[in-house]
Amino acid sequence: LKNITVACIGGGQLAQMLGQAGKKLGITLRSSGSIDSCAFSDCEPFTKDLSDDENFKSFIEDISTFTFESEHEGLEWATKISENSIDVYPPAEFVKIAGDRLLEKNHLKDLGIPTAPFELIDPEIGAAELDRLLANLVSTQALSPYGVVVKTRHGGYDGKGQWVIKVGEDTDFGRVATEIFPAIKSPGCIVEGLVDFSLECSVIAARSSTGEFASWPLSQNEHEDSILRFSYSPIFGLENLPELETQAIKIARVLCEENNYVGTIAVECFVTDDGLAVNEIAPRVHNSGHWTIEGSETSQFEQHLRAITGMKLGDTSCRGLSAMINLVGIKVDPKPFENLEGIYLHWYGKIVRKDRKVGHITIVGESVEELDKRVEAALEMLST
Ligand code: AMP
């Protein structure tokens, strides 16, 4: 074991699971969070105010690598940290791109990676003009025959900062434009065509500081109210899966290599009749890869730490078929979940609030039948 300390901005469940993975590798995660951060159960807590120079110095003492679980907060410190000869992974330049839907979509376009058609909404547009623009884009079907979705450039997640307008619906464009208008100037918005997809999936991959690359099979993702509820991997029952896997891995690899990316990355995609179209890139470990903790020889968390500390990447083989159920805004009694075969509860220890991700369950089975049976058993336990 190496006995390395990695500094991490953020103290949520992603940092918590990185901290858990680090123990196996001899890596301590120094997590900067608030006093009640759930990550602190598995990390070295750091609660002091980083804007104080002395505190900042002690935060980066003895570390060679810096990472973050939240792009926004991480970027605030990335420059200052790299000035201290500390590696910042994933690279801040790419995190900036991935955190801005306009830059992200332009980047995908430049690399020839399919994505939904889009345009920037002029930040100087007036409210009446916006009303006309939206009505026109929908009636001419210029971006898509199905309608459009307006998305804020920054800060939207789990469906926040998004407005969907479907062709054929009786839309009051004036009202929608009034709702969207405040976001047009700041943070800015793009409008993109709605994609007709058969399912949503993501590829999780990692590239190490030595240039090594590894990926897992695609995960199929199901959302409700734009929040991820279920993932399955490997996907089964999809005829052209091998072609989709090949395309997904190529996309992830190109993004990594073109950006000198280091760490775990997730690329969320729509499956369409023409193959994959990328919806979003997450420059970090991702909810749709949580199943890898039990479902793969190496988890996405362990792989991230291996990648950013220059260790050899781990084996990404699957241990059968996996499913993941997100626990969103519900309280779960962990007792009945103890010592079950193939059903693993991860309770983050956060205060339960509506729409908040407070835990997840990974389910692993040897066959589709076994997986289904265990998923049903887990859902049953959640409903009682
Ligand atoms: P996002 O925040 O971009 O991941 O979007 C949240 C969810 O909204 C996605 O998982 C999709 O289900 C849906 N969505 C986003 N963009 C589009 C689009 N262009 N066409 C169809 N559905 C979309």
CSV table of C-alpha atoms and ligand atoms in Angstrom, one decimal:
chain,number,residue,atom,x,y,z
A,1,LEU,CA,0.0,0.0,0.0
A,2,LYS,CA,1.2,3.4,-1.0
A,3,ASN,CA,0.1,5.8,1.7
A,4,ILE,CA,-0.8,8.7,-0.5
A,5,THR,CA,-3.1,11.6,0.4
A,6,VAL,CA,-5.4,13.1,-2.3
A,7,ALA,CA,-7.2,16.4,-1.6
A,8,CYS,CA,-10.8,16.6,-2.8
A,9,ILE,CA,-13.2,19.5,-2.8
A,10,GLY,CA,-16.6,18.4,-1.8
A,11,GLY,CA,-18.0,16.2,1.0
A,12,GLY,CA,-21.0,14.4,-0.6
A,13,GLN,CA,-21.6,10.8,-1.5
A,14,LEU,CA,-19.1,10.8,-4.4
A,15,ALA,CA,-16.3,11.9,-2.1
A,16,GLN,CA,-17.5,9.3,0.4
A,17,MET,CA,-17.3,6.5,-2.1
A,18,LEU,CA,-13.9,7.7,-3.3
A,19,GLY,CA,-12.8,7.7,0.3
A,20,GLN,CA,-14.0,4.1,0.7
A,21,ALA,CA,-12.3,3.0,-2.4
A,22,GLY,CA,-9.1,4.7,-1.3
A,23,LYS,CA,-8.8,2.6,1.8
A,24,LYS,CA,-8.1,-0.5,-0.4
A,25,LEU,CA,-5.3,1.3,-2.2
A,26,GLY,CA,-3.7,3.0,0.8
A,27,ILE,CA,-5.0,6.4,-0.4
A,28,THR,CA,-6.5,8.8,2.1
A,29,LEU,CA,-9.0,11.3,0.7
A,30,ARG,CA,-8.8,14.7,2.4
A,31,SER,CA,-12.3,16.0,1.8
A,32,SER,CA,-13.1,19.6,2.2
A,33,GLY,CA,-16.8,19.9,3.2
A,34,SER,CA,-19.1,21.4,5.8
A,35,ILE,CA,-19.2,19.9,9.3
A,36,ASP,CA,-22.1,17.5,8.5
A,37,SER,CA,-20.6,16.1,5.3
A,38,CYS,CA,-21.4,12.5,4.7
A,39,ALA,CA,-18.0,11.9,3.2
A,40,PHE,CA,-16.3,12.4,6.6
A,41,SER,CA,-17.2,8.8,7.7
A,42,ASP,CA,-14.6,7.6,5.2
A,43,CYS,CA,-12.3,10.6,4.5
A,44,GLU,CA,-9.9,12.8,6.4
A,45,PRO,CA,-12.2,15.8,7.2
A,46,PHE,CA,-11.2,19.3,6.4
A,47,THR,CA,-13.7,21.9,7.5
A,48,LYS,CA,-11.7,25.1,7.7
A,49,ASP,CA,-12.3,28.0,5.4
A,50,LEU,CA,-10.1,27.6,2.4
A,51,SER,CA,-10.1,31.3,1.5
A,52,ASP,CA,-7.8,31.8,4.5
A,53,ASP,CA,-4.2,31.3,3.2
A,54,GLU,CA,-3.0,29.3,6.3
A,55,ASN,CA,-5.9,27.0,6.0
A,56,PHE,CA,-5.3,26.6,2.3
A,57,LYS,CA,-1.7,25.7,3.0
A,58,SER,CA,-2.7,23.0,5.4
A,59,PHE,CA,-5.3,21.6,3.0
A,60,ILE,CA,-2.7,21.0,0.3
A,61,GLU,CA,0.1,19.9,2.7
A,62,ASP,CA,1.7,16.6,1.6
A,63,ILE,CA,-0.5,16.1,-1.3
A,64,SER,CA,0.5,15.5,-4.9
A,65,THR,CA,-2.9,15.3,-6.5
A,66,PHE,CA,-6.1,17.3,-6.3
A,67,THR,CA,-9.5,16.2,-7.4
A,68,PHE,CA,-13.1,17.3,-6.8
A,69,GLU,CA,-16.6,15.8,-6.8
A,70,SER,CA,-18.4,19.0,-7.8
A,71,GLU,CA,-17.1,20.7,-10.9
A,72,HIS,CA,-18.3,24.1,-10.0
A,73,GLU,CA,-16.6,24.2,-6.6
A,74,GLY,CA,-13.6,22.4,-7.8
A,75,LEU,CA,-12.9,24.9,-10.5
A,76,GLU,CA,-12.9,27.7,-8.0
A,77,TRP,CA,-9.7,26.2,-6.5
A,78,ALA,CA,-8.1,24.5,-9.5
A,79,THR,CA,-5.9,27.4,-10.6
A,80,LYS,CA,-4.6,28.2,-7.2
A,81,ILE,CA,-3.8,24.6,-6.5
A,82,SER,CA,-2.0,24.0,-9.8
A,83,GLU,CA,0.2,27.0,-9.0
A,84,ASN,CA,1.5,25.0,-6.1
A,85,SER,CA,2.9,22.2,-8.4
A,86,ILE,CA,0.0,19.9,-7.6
A,87,ASP,CA,-1.6,17.9,-10.3
A,88,VAL,CA,-5.3,18.9,-10.8
A,89,TYR,CA,-7.3,15.9,-12.2
A,90,PRO,CA,-9.5,15.9,-14.2
A,91,PRO,CA,-7.9,18.9,-16.1
A,92,ALA,CA,-9.6,22.2,-15.3
A,93,GLU,CA,-9.7,23.2,-19.0
A,94,PHE,CA,-11.9,20.3,-19.9
A,95,VAL,CA,-14.0,20.6,-16.8
A,96,LYS,CA,-14.8,24.1,-17.9
A,97,ILE,CA,-16.0,22.8,-21.2
A,98,ALA,CA,-18.1,20.0,-19.8
A,99,GLY,CA,-19.7,22.5,-17.3
A,100,ASP,CA,-21.0,24.8,-20.0
A,101,ARG,CA,-23.6,23.3,-22.4
A,102,LEU,CA,-22.6,25.7,-25.2
A,103,LEU,CA,-18.9,24.9,-25.0
A,104,GLU,CA,-19.6,21.2,-24.5
A,105,LYS,CA,-21.9,21.0,-27.5
A,106,ASN,CA,-19.5,23.0,-29.7
A,107,HIS,CA,-16.7,20.7,-28.6
A,108,LEU,CA,-18.6,17.6,-29.5
A,109,LYS,CA,-19.4,19.1,-32.9
A,110,ASP,CA,-15.8,19.9,-33.5
A,111,LEU,CA,-14.8,16.3,-32.7
A,112,GLY,CA,-17.5,15.0,-35.0
A,113,ILE,CA,-19.4,13.4,-32.1
A,114,PRO,CA,-23.1,13.2,-32.7
A,115,THR,CA,-25.3,15.4,-30.4
A,116,ALA,CA,-28.8,17.0,-30.6
A,117,PRO,CA,-28.9,20.0,-33.0
A,118,PHE,CA,-28.7,23.2,-31.0
A,119,GLU,CA,-28.2,27.0,-31.0
A,120,LEU,CA,-27.2,29.6,-28.5
A,121,ILE,CA,-30.1,32.0,-27.6
A,122,ASP,CA,-28.7,35.5,-28.1
A,123,PRO,CA,-28.2,36.9,-24.6
A,124,GLU,CA,-29.4,40.3,-25.9
A,125,ILE,CA,-32.7,39.0,-27.1
A,126,GLY,CA,-35.9,40.8,-25.9
A,127,ALA,CA,-38.8,39.0,-24.2
A,128,ALA,CA,-41.1,39.4,-27.2
A,129,GLU,CA,-38.4,38.3,-29.6
A,130,LEU,CA,-37.8,35.2,-27.5
A,131,ASP,CA,-41.5,34.4,-27.6
A,132,ARG,CA,-41.3,34.6,-31.5
A,133,LEU,CA,-38.0,32.6,-31.7
A,134,LEU,CA,-39.4,29.7,-29.7
A,135,ALA,CA,-42.7,29.7,-31.6
A,136,ASN,CA,-40.8,29.8,-34.8
A,137,LEU,CA,-38.4,27.0,-33.9
A,138,VAL,CA,-41.3,24.8,-32.9
A,139,SER,CA,-43.5,25.5,-35.9
A,140,THR,CA,-40.8,25.2,-38.5
A,141,GLN,CA,-39.3,22.2,-36.7
A,142,ALA,CA,-35.9,23.6,-37.6
A,143,LEU,CA,-34.1,21.7,-34.8
A,144,SER,CA,-36.3,18.7,-34.5
A,145,PRO,CA,-39.7,17.4,-35.6
A,146,TYR,CA,-40.5,16.7,-32.0
A,147,GLY,CA,-39.9,20.1,-30.4
A,148,VAL,CA,-37.2,21.8,-28.4
A,149,VAL,CA,-35.7,22.0,-25.0
A,150,VAL,CA,-34.2,25.2,-23.6
A,151,LYS,CA,-31.3,24.5,-21.2
A,152,THR,CA,-29.3,26.9,-19.1
A,153,ARG,CA,-25.6,26.9,-20.0
A,154,HIS,CA,-24.5,26.3,-16.4
A,155,GLY,CA,-25.9,25.0,-13.2
A,156,GLY,CA,-28.7,22.8,-14.5
A,157,TYR,CA,-28.8,19.2,-13.2
A,158,ASP,CA,-31.5,16.6,-12.6
A,159,GLY,CA,-33.7,18.5,-15.1
A,160,LYS,CA,-33.4,21.9,-13.3
A,161,GLY,CA,-32.9,24.8,-15.7
A,162,GLN,CA,-34.7,23.1,-18.5
A,163,TRP,CA,-37.9,23.9,-20.4
A,164,VAL,CA,-39.4,21.4,-22.9
A,165,ILE,CA,-41.8,22.5,-25.6
A,166,LYS,CA,-43.3,19.7,-27.7
A,167,VAL,CA,-44.6,20.0,-31.2
A,168,GLY,CA,-48.4,19.5,-31.2
A,169,GLU,CA,-49.0,20.7,-27.7
A,170,ASP,CA,-51.0,23.8,-27.1
A,171,THR,CA,-48.1,26.0,-25.8
A,172,ASP,CA,-48.5,29.5,-24.5
A,173,PHE,CA,-45.2,30.8,-25.9
A,174,GLY,CA,-45.6,34.2,-24.2
A,175,ARG,CA,-45.8,32.5,-20.8
A,176,VAL,CA,-42.9,30.1,-21.5
A,177,ALA,CA,-40.8,33.0,-22.8
A,178,THR,CA,-41.5,35.0,-19.6
A,179,GLU,CA,-40.4,32.1,-17.5
A,180,ILE,CA,-37.2,31.5,-19.4
A,181,PHE,CA,-36.3,35.1,-20.0
A,182,PRO,CA,-34.4,35.8,-16.7
A,183,ALA,CA,-32.0,33.0,-17.5
A,184,ILE,CA,-31.2,34.2,-21.0
A,185,LYS,CA,-28.6,36.8,-20.0
A,186,SER,CA,-27.2,34.9,-17.1
A,187,PRO,CA,-26.3,32.1,-17.0
A,188,GLY,CA,-27.3,32.1,-20.7
A,189,CYS,CA,-29.2,29.4,-22.5
A,190,ILE,CA,-29.1,27.1,-25.5
A,191,VAL,CA,-32.0,25.6,-27.3
A,192,GLU,CA,-31.7,22.1,-28.6
A,193,GLY,CA,-33.9,19.8,-30.6
A,194,LEU,CA,-35.8,17.0,-28.8
A,195,VAL,CA,-34.2,13.7,-29.7
A,196,ASP,CA,-36.4,10.6,-30.4
A,197,PHE,CA,-34.6,8.0,-28.4
A,198,SER,CA,-35.4,4.4,-27.6
A,199,LEU,CA,-33.4,4.4,-24.4
A,200,GLU,CA,-30.8,6.4,-22.5
A,201,CYS,CA,-27.4,5.0,-21.6
A,202,SER,CA,-24.0,6.0,-20.5
A,203,VAL,CA,-20.5,4.8,-20.8
A,204,ILE,CA,-18.1,5.1,-17.9
A,205,ALA,CA,-14.4,5.1,-18.7
A,206,ALA,CA,-11.1,6.2,-17.2
A,207,ARG,CA,-7.8,7.4,-18.5
A,208,SER,CA,-4.7,7.5,-16.3
A,209,SER,CA,-2.0,10.0,-16.1
A,210,THR,CA,0.2,7.5,-17.9
A,211,GLY,CA,-2.3,7.4,-20.9
A,212,GLU,CA,-3.8,4.0,-20.1
A,213,PHE,CA,-7.5,3.8,-21.0
A,214,ALA,CA,-10.3,1.4,-19.7
A,215,SER,CA,-14.0,1.3,-19.9
A,216,TRP,CA,-17.0,-0.6,-18.6
A,217,PRO,CA,-20.0,-1.9,-20.6
A,218,LEU,CA,-22.8,0.6,-21.3
A,219,SER,CA,-25.3,1.2,-18.5
A,220,GLN,CA,-29.0,1.6,-19.4
A,221,ASN,CA,-30.4,4.5,-17.5
A,222,GLU,CA,-34.0,5.3,-16.5
A,223,HIS,CA,-35.0,8.7,-15.3
A,224,GLU,CA,-38.2,9.9,-13.6
A,225,ASP,CA,-38.7,13.7,-13.4
A,226,SER,CA,-35.2,14.0,-14.9
A,227,ILE,CA,-33.7,12.2,-11.9
A,228,LEU,CA,-31.8,9.0,-12.4
A,229,ARG,CA,-33.8,6.1,-10.8
A,230,PHE,CA,-32.4,2.9,-12.2
A,231,SER,CA,-29.3,1.7,-14.1
A,232,TYR,CA,-28.6,-1.7,-15.6
A,233,SER,CA,-25.3,-3.0,-16.9
A,234,PRO,CA,-24.4,-4.8,-19.1
A,235,ILE,CA,-27.5,-4.0,-21.1
A,236,PHE,CA,-29.3,-7.1,-22.4
A,237,GLY,CA,-31.9,-7.7,-25.1
A,238,LEU,CA,-30.6,-5.0,-27.5
A,239,GLU,CA,-29.8,-6.3,-31.0
A,240,ASN,CA,-27.2,-3.7,-32.0
A,241,LEU,CA,-25.5,-3.5,-28.6
A,242,PRO,CA,-22.0,-4.5,-29.9
A,243,GLU,CA,-22.1,-1.6,-32.4
A,244,LEU,CA,-23.4,0.8,-29.7
A,245,GLU,CA,-20.7,-0.3,-27.3
A,246,THR,CA,-18.0,0.2,-29.9
A,247,GLN,CA,-19.3,3.7,-30.7
A,248,ALA,CA,-19.6,4.6,-27.0
A,249,ILE,CA,-16.1,3.5,-26.2
A,250,LYS,CA,-14.7,5.4,-29.2
A,251,ILE,CA,-16.5,8.6,-28.1
A,252,ALA,CA,-15.1,8.3,-24.6
A,253,ARG,CA,-11.6,7.5,-25.8
A,254,VAL,CA,-11.6,10.5,-28.3
A,255,LEU,CA,-12.8,12.8,-25.6
A,256,CYS,CA,-10.1,11.6,-23.2
A,257,GLU,CA,-7.3,11.6,-25.6
A,258,GLU,CA,-8.1,15.0,-27.3
A,259,ASN,CA,-8.3,16.6,-23.8
A,260,ASN,CA,-5.5,14.8,-22.1
A,261,TYR,CA,-8.1,13.7,-19.7
A,262,VAL,CA,-7.1,12.0,-16.4
A,263,GLY,CA,-9.7,10.3,-14.1
A,264,THR,CA,-13.1,8.6,-14.5
A,265,ILE,CA,-15.4,10.2,-17.1
A,266,ALA,CA,-19.1,9.5,-17.9
A,267,VAL,CA,-20.7,10.2,-21.2
A,268,GLU,CA,-24.5,10.1,-21.2
A,269,CYS,CA,-26.1,9.2,-24.6
A,270,PHE,CA,-29.4,8.7,-26.3
A,271,VAL,CA,-29.9,5.6,-28.4
A,272,THR,CA,-31.5,6.6,-31.7
A,273,ASP,CA,-32.1,4.8,-35.0
A,274,ASP,CA,-28.8,6.3,-36.2
A,275,GLY,CA,-26.8,5.1,-33.2
A,276,LEU,CA,-25.7,7.2,-30.2
A,277,ALA,CA,-26.1,10.9,-29.7
A,278,VAL,CA,-24.3,12.4,-26.7
A,279,ASN,CA,-26.5,14.3,-24.3
A,280,GLU,CA,-24.0,15.3,-21.6
A,281,ILE,CA,-20.4,14.7,-20.4
A,282,ALA,CA,-19.7,14.3,-16.6
A,283,PRO,CA,-16.0,14.8,-15.9
A,284,ARG,CA,-16.1,12.7,-12.8
A,285,VAL,CA,-17.5,9.5,-11.3
A,286,HIS,CA,-21.1,9.3,-12.1
A,287,ASN,CA,-24.3,8.0,-10.5
A,288,SER,CA,-24.9,5.6,-13.5
A,289,GLY,CA,-21.6,3.9,-12.6
A,290,HIS,CA,-22.3,3.2,-8.9
A,291,TRP,CA,-23.1,-0.4,-9.8
A,292,THR,CA,-19.4,-1.0,-10.4
A,293,ILE,CA,-18.7,-1.1,-6.7
A,294,GLU,CA,-20.0,-4.7,-6.5
A,295,GLY,CA,-20.7,-5.4,-10.1
A,296,SER,CA,-17.2,-5.1,-11.5
A,297,GLU,CA,-13.7,-6.2,-10.4
A,298,THR,CA,-12.7,-2.5,-10.2
A,299,SER,CA,-15.2,0.2,-9.2
A,300,GLN,CA,-15.3,3.6,-11.0
A,301,PHE,CA,-14.2,5.1,-7.7
A,302,GLU,CA,-11.1,2.9,-7.3
A,303,GLN,CA,-10.3,3.5,-11.0
A,304,HIS,CA,-10.5,7.3,-10.6
A,305,LEU,CA,-8.0,7.1,-7.8
A,306,ARG,CA,-5.7,4.8,-9.7
A,307,ALA,CA,-5.9,7.1,-12.8
A,308,ILE,CA,-5.1,10.3,-11.0
A,309,THR,CA,-2.3,8.9,-8.9
A,310,GLY,CA,-0.6,7.2,-11.9
A,311,MET,CA,-1.3,3.6,-10.7
A,312,LYS,CA,-2.0,0.9,-13.2
A,313,LEU,CA,-5.7,0.8,-14.0
A,314,GLY,CA,-7.8,-2.0,-12.6
A,315,ASP,CA,-9.7,-4.8,-14.3
A,316,THR,CA,-13.1,-3.7,-15.5
A,317,SER,CA,-14.6,-7.1,-16.0
A,318,CYS,CA,-18.2,-7.5,-14.7
A,319,ARG,CA,-19.2,-9.9,-12.0
A,320,GLY,CA,-22.4,-11.0,-13.7
A,321,LEU,CA,-25.3,-8.6,-14.4
A,322,SER,CA,-25.9,-5.5,-12.3
A,323,ALA,CA,-28.7,-3.2,-11.5
A,324,MET,CA,-28.7,0.0,-9.4
A,325,ILE,CA,-31.7,1.5,-7.7
A,326,ASN,CA,-31.4,5.1,-6.6
A,327,LEU,CA,-32.9,6.0,-3.2
A,328,VAL,CA,-34.3,9.5,-3.7
A,329,GLY,CA,-36.0,11.4,-0.9
A,330,ILE,CA,-36.9,8.2,1.0
A,331,LYS,CA,-35.9,6.9,4.4
A,332,VAL,CA,-34.7,3.2,4.4
A,333,ASP,CA,-34.2,0.9,7.4
A,334,PRO,CA,-30.8,-0.7,6.7
A,335,LYS,CA,-31.3,-3.6,9.0
A,336,PRO,CA,-33.2,-6.0,6.6
A,337,PHE,CA,-30.6,-5.4,3.9
A,338,GLU,CA,-27.8,-6.8,6.0
A,339,ASN,CA,-26.0,-9.9,4.7
A,340,LEU,CA,-28.2,-10.5,1.7
A,341,GLU,CA,-26.7,-12.3,-1.3
A,342,GLY,CA,-26.4,-10.0,-4.4
A,343,ILE,CA,-28.3,-7.0,-2.8
A,344,TYR,CA,-26.1,-4.2,-1.4
A,345,LEU,CA,-27.5,-1.1,0.3
A,346,HIS,CA,-25.4,2.0,0.3
A,347,TRP,CA,-26.8,4.5,2.7
A,348,TYR,CA,-25.0,7.8,2.5
A,349,GLY,CA,-26.1,9.1,5.9
A,350,LYS,CA,-27.5,12.3,4.7
A,351,ILE,CA,-30.6,14.1,5.9
A,352,VAL,CA,-33.6,12.9,3.8
A,353,ARG,CA,-35.2,15.6,1.8
A,354,LYS,CA,-37.5,15.5,-1.2
A,355,ASP,CA,-35.7,14.7,-4.5
A,356,ARG,CA,-32.4,14.3,-2.7
A,357,LYS,CA,-30.3,11.2,-3.5
A,358,VAL,CA,-29.7,9.6,-0.1
A,359,GLY,CA,-28.5,6.2,-1.0
A,360,HIS,CA,-28.5,3.5,-3.7
A,361,ILE,CA,-28.8,-0.3,-3.9
A,362,THR,CA,-26.7,-2.4,-6.1
A,363,ILE,CA,-28.0,-5.7,-7.2
A,364,VAL,CA,-25.9,-8.4,-8.9
A,365,GLY,CA,-27.0,-11.7,-10.4
A,366,GLU,CA,-25.6,-14.5,-12.5
A,367,SER,CA,-28.4,-14.4,-15.0
A,368,VAL,CA,-31.2,-12.1,-16.1
A,369,GLU,CA,-33.7,-14.2,-14.1
A,370,GLU,CA,-31.6,-14.1,-11.0
A,371,LEU,CA,-31.1,-10.3,-11.3
A,372,ASP,CA,-34.8,-9.7,-11.9
A,373,LYS,CA,-35.8,-11.8,-8.9
A,374,ARG,CA,-33.3,-9.9,-6.7
A,375,VAL,CA,-34.5,-6.5,-8.1
A,376,GLU,CA,-38.0,-7.4,-7.3
A,377,ALA,CA,-37.1,-8.5,-3.8
A,378,ALA,CA,-35.3,-5.2,-3.2
A,379,LEU,CA,-38.2,-3.2,-4.5
A,380,GLU,CA,-40.5,-5.2,-2.2
A,381,MET,CA,-38.4,-4.4,0.8
A,382,LEU,CA,-38.4,-0.7,-0.1
A,383,SER,CA,-42.2,-0.6,-0.3
A,384,THR,CA,-42.8,-2.2,3.1
B,1,AMP,P1,-29.9,16.6,-18.8
B,1,AMP,O1,-30.0,17.4,-17.6
B,1,AMP,O2,-29.4,17.2,-20.1
B,1,AMP,O3,-29.2,15.2,-18.6
B,1,AMP,O4,-31.4,16.2,-19.2
B,1,AMP,C1,-32.2,15.4,-18.3
B,1,AMP,C2,-33.1,14.5,-19.0
B,1,AMP,O5,-34.0,15.3,-19.9
B,1,AMP,C3,-32.4,13.5,-19.9
B,1,AMP,O6,-31.9,12.4,-19.2
B,1,AMP,C4,-33.5,13.2,-21.0
B,1,AMP,O7,-34.4,12.3,-20.4
B,1,AMP,C5,-34.2,14.5,-21.1
B,1,AMP,N1,-33.6,15.3,-22.3
B,1,AMP,C6,-32.6,16.2,-22.2
B,1,AMP,N2,-32.3,16.7,-23.4
B,1,AMP,C7,-33.1,16.1,-24.3
B,1,AMP,C8,-33.3,16.1,-25.7
B,1,AMP,N3,-32.5,16.9,-26.5
B,1,AMP,N4,-34.2,15.4,-26.3
B,1,AMP,C9,-35.0,14.5,-25.5
B,1,AMP,N5,-34.9,14.4,-24.2
B,1,AMP,C10,-33.9,15.2,-23.6
